[in-house]
Short mmCIF file of C-alpha atoms and ligand atoms in Angstrom, two decimals:
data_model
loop_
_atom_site.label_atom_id
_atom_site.label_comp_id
_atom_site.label_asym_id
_atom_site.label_seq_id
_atom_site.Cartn_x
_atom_site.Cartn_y
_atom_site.Cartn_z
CA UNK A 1 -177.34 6.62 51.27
CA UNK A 2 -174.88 5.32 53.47
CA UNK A 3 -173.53 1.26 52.54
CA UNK A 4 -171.69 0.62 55.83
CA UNK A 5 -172.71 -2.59 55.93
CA UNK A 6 -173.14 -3.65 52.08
CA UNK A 7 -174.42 -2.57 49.02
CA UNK A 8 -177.91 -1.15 48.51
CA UNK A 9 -180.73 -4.05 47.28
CA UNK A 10 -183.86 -3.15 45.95
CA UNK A 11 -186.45 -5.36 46.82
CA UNK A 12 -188.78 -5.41 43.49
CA UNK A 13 -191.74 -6.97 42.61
CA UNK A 14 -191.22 -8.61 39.41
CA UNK A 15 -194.31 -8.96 37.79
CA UNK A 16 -195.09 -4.80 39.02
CA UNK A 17 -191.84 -3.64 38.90
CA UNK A 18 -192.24 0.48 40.73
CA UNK A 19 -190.86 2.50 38.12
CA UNK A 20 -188.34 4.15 40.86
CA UNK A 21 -186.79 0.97 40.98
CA UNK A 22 -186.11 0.58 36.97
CA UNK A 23 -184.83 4.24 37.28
CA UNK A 24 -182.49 4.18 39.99
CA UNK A 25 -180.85 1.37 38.14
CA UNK A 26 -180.99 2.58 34.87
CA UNK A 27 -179.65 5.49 35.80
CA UNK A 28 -176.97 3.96 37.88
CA UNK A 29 -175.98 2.10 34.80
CA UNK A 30 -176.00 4.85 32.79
CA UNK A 31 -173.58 6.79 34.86
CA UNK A 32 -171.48 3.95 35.10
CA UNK A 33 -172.31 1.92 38.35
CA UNK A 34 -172.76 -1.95 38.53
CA UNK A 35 -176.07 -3.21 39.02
CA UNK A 36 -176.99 -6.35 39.84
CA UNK A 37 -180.29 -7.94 38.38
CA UNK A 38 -182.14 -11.33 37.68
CA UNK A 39 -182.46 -13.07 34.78
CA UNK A 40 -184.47 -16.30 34.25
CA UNK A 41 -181.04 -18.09 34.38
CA UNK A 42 -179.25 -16.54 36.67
CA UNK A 43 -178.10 -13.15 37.86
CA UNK A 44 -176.15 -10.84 36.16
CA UNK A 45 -173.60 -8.09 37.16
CA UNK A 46 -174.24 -5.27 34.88
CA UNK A 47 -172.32 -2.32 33.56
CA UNK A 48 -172.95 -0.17 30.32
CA UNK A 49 -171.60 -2.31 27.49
CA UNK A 50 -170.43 0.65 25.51
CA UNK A 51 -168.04 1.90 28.48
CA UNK A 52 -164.47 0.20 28.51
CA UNK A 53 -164.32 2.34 32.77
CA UNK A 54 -167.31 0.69 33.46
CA UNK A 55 -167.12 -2.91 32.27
CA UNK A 56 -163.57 -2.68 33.84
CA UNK A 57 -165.03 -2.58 36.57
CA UNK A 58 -166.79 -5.95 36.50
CA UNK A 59 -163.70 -7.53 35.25
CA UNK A 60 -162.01 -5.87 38.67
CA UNK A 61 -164.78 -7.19 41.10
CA UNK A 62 -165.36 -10.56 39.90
CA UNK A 63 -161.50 -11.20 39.94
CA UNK A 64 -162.37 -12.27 36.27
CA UNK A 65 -159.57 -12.81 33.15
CA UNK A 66 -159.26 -10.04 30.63
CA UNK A 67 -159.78 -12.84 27.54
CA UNK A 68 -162.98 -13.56 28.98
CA UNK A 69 -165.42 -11.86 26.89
CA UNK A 70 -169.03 -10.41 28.71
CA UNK A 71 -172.20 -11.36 27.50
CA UNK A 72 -174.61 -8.13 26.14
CA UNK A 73 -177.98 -8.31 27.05
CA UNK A 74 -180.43 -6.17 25.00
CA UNK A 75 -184.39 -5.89 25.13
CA UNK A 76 -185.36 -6.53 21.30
CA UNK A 77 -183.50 -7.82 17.71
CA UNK A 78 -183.18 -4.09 17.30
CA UNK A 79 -180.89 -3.34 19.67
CA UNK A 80 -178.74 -6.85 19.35
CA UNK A 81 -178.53 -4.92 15.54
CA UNK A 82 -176.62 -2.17 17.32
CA UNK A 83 -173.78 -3.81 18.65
CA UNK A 84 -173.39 -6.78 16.10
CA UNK A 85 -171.87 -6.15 13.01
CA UNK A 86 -174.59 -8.26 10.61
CA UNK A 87 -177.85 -10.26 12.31
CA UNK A 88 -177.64 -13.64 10.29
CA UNK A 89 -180.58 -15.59 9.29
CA UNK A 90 -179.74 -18.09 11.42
CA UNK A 91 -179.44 -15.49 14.26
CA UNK A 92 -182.88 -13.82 13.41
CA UNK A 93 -184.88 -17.32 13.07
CA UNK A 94 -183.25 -18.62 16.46
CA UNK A 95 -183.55 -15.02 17.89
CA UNK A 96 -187.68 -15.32 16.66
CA UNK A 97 -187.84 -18.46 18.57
CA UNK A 98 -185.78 -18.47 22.11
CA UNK A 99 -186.28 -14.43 22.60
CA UNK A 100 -187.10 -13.45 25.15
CA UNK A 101 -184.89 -16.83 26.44
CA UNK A 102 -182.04 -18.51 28.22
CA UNK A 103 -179.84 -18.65 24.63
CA UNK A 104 -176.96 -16.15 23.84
CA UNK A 105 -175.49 -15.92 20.30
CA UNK A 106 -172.31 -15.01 19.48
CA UNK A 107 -172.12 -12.83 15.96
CA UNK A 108 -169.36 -10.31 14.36
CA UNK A 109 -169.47 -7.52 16.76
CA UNK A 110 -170.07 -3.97 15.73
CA UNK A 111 -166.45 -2.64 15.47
CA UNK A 112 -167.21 0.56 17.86
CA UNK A 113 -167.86 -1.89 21.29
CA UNK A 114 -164.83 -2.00 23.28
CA UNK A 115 -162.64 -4.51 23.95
CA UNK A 116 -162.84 -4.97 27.40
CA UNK A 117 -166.58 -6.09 26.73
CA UNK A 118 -165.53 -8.65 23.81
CA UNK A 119 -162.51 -9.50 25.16
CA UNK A 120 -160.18 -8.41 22.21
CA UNK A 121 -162.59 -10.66 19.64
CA UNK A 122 -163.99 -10.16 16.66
CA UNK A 123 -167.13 -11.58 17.59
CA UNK A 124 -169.85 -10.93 20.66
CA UNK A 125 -172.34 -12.47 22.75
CA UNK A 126 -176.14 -11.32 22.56
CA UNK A 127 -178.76 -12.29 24.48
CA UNK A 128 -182.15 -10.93 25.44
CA UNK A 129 -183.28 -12.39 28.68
CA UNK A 130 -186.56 -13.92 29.74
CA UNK A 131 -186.70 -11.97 32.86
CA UNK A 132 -189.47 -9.20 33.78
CA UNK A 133 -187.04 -7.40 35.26
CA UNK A 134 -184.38 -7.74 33.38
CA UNK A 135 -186.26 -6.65 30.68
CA UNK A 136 -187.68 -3.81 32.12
CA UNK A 137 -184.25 -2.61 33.53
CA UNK A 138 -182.92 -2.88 29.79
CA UNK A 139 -185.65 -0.66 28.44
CA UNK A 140 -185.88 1.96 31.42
CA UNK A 141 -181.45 2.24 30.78
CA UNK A 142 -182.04 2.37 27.01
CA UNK A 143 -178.17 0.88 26.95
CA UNK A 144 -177.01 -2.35 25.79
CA UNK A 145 -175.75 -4.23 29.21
CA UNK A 146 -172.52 -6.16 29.54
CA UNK A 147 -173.08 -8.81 32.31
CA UNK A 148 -171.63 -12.01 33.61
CA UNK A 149 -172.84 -14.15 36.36
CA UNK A 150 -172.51 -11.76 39.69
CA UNK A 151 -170.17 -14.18 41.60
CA UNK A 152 -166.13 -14.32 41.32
CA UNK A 153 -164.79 -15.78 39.23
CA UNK A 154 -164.68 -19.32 39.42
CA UNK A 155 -167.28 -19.59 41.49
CA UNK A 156 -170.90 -21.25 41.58
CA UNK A 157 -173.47 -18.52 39.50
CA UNK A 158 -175.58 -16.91 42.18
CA UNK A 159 -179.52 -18.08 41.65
CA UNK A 160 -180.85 -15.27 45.09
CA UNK A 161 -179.97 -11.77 45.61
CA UNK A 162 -178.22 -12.96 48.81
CA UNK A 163 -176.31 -14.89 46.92
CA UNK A 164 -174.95 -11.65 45.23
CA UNK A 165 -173.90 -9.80 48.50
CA UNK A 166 -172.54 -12.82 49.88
CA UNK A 167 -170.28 -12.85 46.76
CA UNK A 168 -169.60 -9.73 45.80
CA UNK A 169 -170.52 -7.51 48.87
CA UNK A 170 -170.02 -3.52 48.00
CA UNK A 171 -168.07 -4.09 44.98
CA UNK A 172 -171.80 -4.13 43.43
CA UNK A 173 -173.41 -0.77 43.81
CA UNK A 174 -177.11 -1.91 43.38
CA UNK A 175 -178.67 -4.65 43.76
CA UNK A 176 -181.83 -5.21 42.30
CA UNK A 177 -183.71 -8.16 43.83
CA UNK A 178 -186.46 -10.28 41.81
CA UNK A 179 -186.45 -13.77 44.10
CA UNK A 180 -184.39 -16.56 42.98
CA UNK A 181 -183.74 -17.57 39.52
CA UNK A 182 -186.98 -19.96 37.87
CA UNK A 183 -184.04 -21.85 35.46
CA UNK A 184 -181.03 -21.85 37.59
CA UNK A 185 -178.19 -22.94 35.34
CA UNK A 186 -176.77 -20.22 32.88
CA UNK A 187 -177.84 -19.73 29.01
CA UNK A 188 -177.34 -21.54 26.40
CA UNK A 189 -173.81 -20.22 23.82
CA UNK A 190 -174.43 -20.64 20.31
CA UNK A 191 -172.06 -19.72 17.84
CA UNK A 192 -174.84 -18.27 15.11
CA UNK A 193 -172.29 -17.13 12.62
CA UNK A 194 -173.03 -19.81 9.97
CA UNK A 195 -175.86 -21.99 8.47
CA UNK A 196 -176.13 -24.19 11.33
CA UNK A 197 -176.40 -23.63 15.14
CA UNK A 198 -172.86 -24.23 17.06
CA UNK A 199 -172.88 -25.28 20.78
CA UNK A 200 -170.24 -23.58 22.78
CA UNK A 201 -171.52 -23.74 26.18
CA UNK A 202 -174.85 -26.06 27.07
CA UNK A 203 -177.69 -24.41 28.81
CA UNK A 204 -181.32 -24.26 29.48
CA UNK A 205 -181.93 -24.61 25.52
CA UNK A 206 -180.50 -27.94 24.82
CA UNK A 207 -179.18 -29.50 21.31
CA UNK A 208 -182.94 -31.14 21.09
CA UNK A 209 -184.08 -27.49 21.22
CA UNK A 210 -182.23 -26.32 18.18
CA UNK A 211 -183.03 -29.17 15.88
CA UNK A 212 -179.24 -31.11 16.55
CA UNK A 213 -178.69 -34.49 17.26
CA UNK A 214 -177.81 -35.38 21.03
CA UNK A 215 -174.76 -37.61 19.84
CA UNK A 216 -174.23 -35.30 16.66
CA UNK A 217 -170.52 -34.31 17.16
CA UNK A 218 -169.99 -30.75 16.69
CA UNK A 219 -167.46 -28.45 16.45
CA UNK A 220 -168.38 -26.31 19.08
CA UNK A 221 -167.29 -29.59 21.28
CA UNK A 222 -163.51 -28.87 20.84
CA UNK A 223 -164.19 -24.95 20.12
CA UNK A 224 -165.70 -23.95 23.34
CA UNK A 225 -166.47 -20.48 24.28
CA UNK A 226 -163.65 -18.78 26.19
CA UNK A 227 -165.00 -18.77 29.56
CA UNK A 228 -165.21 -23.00 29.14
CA UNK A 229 -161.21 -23.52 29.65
CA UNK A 230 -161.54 -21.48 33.25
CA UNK A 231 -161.79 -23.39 36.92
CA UNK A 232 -165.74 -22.87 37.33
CA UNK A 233 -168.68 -23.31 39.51
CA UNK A 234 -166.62 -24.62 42.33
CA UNK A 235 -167.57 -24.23 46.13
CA UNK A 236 -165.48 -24.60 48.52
CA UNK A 237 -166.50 -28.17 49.41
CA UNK A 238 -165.39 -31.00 47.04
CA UNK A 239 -167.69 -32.46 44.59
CA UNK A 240 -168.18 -35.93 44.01
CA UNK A 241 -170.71 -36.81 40.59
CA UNK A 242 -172.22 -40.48 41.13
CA UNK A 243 -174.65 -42.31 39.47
CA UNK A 244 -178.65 -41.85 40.23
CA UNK A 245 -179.26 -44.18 42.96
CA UNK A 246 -175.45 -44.48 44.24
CA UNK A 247 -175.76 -41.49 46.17
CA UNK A 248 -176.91 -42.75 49.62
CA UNK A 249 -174.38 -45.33 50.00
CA UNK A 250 -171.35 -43.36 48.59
CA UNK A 251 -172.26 -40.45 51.05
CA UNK A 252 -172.85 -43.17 53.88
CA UNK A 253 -169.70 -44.72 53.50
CA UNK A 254 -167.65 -41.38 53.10
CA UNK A 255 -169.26 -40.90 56.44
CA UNK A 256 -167.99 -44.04 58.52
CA UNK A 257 -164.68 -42.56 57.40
CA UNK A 258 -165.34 -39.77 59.48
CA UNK A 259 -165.91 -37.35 56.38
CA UNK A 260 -168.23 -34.35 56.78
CA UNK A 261 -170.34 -35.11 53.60
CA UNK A 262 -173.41 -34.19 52.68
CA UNK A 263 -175.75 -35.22 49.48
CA UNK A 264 -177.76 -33.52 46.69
CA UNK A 265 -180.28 -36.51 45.24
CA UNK A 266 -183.08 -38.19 44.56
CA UNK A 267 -183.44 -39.35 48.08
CA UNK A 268 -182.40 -38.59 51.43
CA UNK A 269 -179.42 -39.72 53.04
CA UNK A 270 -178.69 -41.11 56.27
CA UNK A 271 -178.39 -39.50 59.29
CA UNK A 272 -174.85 -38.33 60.16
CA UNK A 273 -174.78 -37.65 55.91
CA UNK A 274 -175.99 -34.28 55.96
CA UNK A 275 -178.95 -33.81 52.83
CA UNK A 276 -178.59 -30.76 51.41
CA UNK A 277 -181.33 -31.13 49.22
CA UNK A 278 -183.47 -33.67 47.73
CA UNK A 279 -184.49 -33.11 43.75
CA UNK A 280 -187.23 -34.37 41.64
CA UNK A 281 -185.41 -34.06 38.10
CA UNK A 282 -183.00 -32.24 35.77
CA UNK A 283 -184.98 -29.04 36.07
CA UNK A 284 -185.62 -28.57 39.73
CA UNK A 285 -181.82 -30.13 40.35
CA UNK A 286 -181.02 -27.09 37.64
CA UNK A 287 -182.76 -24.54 39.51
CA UNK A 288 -181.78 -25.48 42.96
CA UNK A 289 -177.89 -27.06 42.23
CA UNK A 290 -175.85 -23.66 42.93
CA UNK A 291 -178.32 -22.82 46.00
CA UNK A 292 -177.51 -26.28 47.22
CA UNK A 293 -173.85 -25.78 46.69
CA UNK A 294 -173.62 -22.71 48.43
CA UNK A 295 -175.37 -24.62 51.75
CA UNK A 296 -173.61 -27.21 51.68
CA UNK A 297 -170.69 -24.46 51.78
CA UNK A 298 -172.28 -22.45 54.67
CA UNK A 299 -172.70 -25.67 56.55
CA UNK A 300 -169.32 -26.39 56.71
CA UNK A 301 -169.17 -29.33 54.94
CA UNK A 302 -166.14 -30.92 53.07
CA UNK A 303 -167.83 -32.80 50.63
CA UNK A 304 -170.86 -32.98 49.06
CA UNK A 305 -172.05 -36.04 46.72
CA UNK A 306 -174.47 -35.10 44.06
CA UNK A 307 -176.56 -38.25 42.36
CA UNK A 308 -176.18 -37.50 38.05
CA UNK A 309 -179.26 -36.68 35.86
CA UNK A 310 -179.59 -38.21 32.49
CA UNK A 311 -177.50 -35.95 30.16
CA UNK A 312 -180.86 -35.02 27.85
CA UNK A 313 -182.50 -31.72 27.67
CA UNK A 314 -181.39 -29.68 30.30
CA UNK A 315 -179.78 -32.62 31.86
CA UNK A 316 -176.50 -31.65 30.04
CA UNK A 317 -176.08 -28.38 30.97
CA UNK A 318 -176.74 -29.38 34.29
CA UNK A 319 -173.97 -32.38 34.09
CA UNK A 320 -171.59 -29.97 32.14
CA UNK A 321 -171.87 -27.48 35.68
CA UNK A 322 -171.66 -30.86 37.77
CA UNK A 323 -168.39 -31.86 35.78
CA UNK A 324 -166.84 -28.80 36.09
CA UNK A 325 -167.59 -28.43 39.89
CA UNK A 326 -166.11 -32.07 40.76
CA UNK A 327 -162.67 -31.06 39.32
CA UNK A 328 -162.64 -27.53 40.44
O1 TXA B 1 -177.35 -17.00 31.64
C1 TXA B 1 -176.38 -16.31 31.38
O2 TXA B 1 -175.79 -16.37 30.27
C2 TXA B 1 -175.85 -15.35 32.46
C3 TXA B 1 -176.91 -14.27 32.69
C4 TXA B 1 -176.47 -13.21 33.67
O3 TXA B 1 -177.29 -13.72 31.47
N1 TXA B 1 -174.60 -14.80 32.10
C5 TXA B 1 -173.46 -15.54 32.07
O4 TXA B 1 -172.33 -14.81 31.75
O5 TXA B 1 -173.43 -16.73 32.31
P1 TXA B 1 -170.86 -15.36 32.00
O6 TXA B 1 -169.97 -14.21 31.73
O7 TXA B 1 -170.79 -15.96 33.34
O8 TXA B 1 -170.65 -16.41 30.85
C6 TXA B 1 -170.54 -15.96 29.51
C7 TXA B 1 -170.02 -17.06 28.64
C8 TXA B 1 -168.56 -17.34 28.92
O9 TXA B 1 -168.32 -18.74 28.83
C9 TXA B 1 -167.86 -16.59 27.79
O10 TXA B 1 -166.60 -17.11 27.47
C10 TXA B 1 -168.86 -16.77 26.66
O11 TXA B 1 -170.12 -16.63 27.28
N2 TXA B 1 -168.69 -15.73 25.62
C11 TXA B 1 -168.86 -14.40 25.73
N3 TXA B 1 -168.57 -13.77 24.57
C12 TXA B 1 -168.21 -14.74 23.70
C13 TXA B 1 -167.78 -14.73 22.34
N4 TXA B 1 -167.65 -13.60 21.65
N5 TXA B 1 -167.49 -15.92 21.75
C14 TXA B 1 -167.62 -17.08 22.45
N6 TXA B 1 -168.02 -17.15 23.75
C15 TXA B 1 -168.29 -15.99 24.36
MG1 MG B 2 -170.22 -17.07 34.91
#
């Protein structure tokens, strides 16, 4: 079929998925095409994990550093087994109680993936997603499935499956669309090498999840996962992070200065403060925060103040994404 105008999307239902949409894009991954798909978190840009051509290719569309390394997603424990060198306890209990789920752990990688996927480490990143889809796509492909967030790099995650073409147009060859994202902010990293759980990048499964402290100080605070030292989830409207309840004012008063500013908050702003969306808590601000981005974005605005959430549960994740987009 012809993509003059962008790249083919699927329109699936996710709770039916037809099975000639799980086998056009399983067997578009298996001949080495990209494939965009949903996850619970967010979506991914897929490629057959075992092929160096093929996840070279997602390194060339999303603009994205070679010492990056992709996360594999995999339908069961089984087939995490087959590209990790040695499934820990630790792995297998938190595997038993987030899978299918928005956490990704990082374990010895089986020495015959290549290193475009890990990035040239010793280690890789599993994760089976929560995602009917996603799920179903991993079983129809019968192929592990390297995939990052489908935006370039340095850019917010995209939640829609317009958020994919808008990002990544026809570098993608397929793009399989399940509605936007239910969680919104990208999975949990967990370092699940040793006896006890390491944080490298928050998420949707939050230190309360796995049993830590909130103010325990880990190691996985200083070692962060690779992809933590990069710009990230940066529109191209400034970010300002205020406290709850200091948004309306802030944005008012950026706005008498003749600013083009718009809010994401609790409430809505004034009138000429543009509100580009109003949130009820840490979850729906998760789910709807790179959305929101992207409009305040499309409606040309320069900045956009977003109101902070209480850094508990998914609160932190959610302030770790806010952080990172205020000094992008
Ligand atoms: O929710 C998600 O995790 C989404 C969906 C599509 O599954 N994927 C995602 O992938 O966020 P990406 O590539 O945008 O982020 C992967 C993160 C990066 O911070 C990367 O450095 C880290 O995982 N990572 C990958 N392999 C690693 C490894 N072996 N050791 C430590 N961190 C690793
Ligand atoms: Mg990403």
């Amino acid at each position: 079929m012809p993509r003059v105008n962008g790249p083919r999307v699927l329109r699936v239902d996710v709770l039916r998925p037809t099975p000639g949409a799980l086998d056009e894009g399983a067997a578009a991954l298996r001949s080495g095409q990209l494939v965009a798909f949903p996850t619970e978190t967010v979506y991914g840009l897929g490629a057959n994990a075992c092929s160096a051509p093929a996840v070279e290719r997602i390194f060339a569309v999303k603009q994205r550093p070679a010492d990056n390394p992709l996360i594999v997603h995999v339908h069961s424990l089984e087939a995490a087994a087959e590209v990790t060198a040695r499934i820990t306890p630790l792995a297998r209990e938190l595997a038993g109680r987030w899978w299918p789920g928005p956490l990704t752990l990082v374990l010895e990688a089986d020495p015959g993936l290549p290193d475009v996927t890990t990035g040239g480490l010793s280690t890789v990143a599993v994760r089976m997603p929560g995602h009917p889809l996603a799920l179903a796509l991993l079983r129809a492909a019968e192929l592990p499935v390297a995939a990052p967030s489908a935006n370039r790099s340095g850019r917010p995650s995209p939640t829609t499956a317009q958020h994919v073409v808008a990002e990544l147009g026809t570098g993608v060859d397929l793009i399989l669309d399940g509605g936007p994202c239910s969680v919104g902010v990208e999975s949990t990293v967990v370092d699940a090498r040793g006896e006890r759980p390491i944080v490298l990048r928050e998420g949707a499964v939050s230190r309360e999840h796995l049993g830590l402290g909130t103010d325990d100080a880990q190691e996985g605070d200083v070692r962060a996962s690779p992809g933590t030292r990069y710009r990230h989830y940066a529109p191209a409207c400034a970010v300002e992070l205020v406290a709850a309840g200091d948004g309306v004012a802030r944005a008012s008063r950026l706005a008498q200065q003749g600013r083009r500013v718009g809010l994401i908050g609790f409430t809505a702003a004034h009138p000429p403060t543009r509100t580009v969306a109003v949130v009820r808590d840490a979850a729906d601000l998760a789910q709807r925060l790179y959305g929101a981005l992207r409009d305040a974005e499309a409606a040309g605005l320069e900045m956009v103040v977003v109101e902070a959430v209480e850094e508990v549960g998914i609160g932190r994740a959610v302030m770790d994404r806010l952080r990172r987009a205020a000094a992008g």
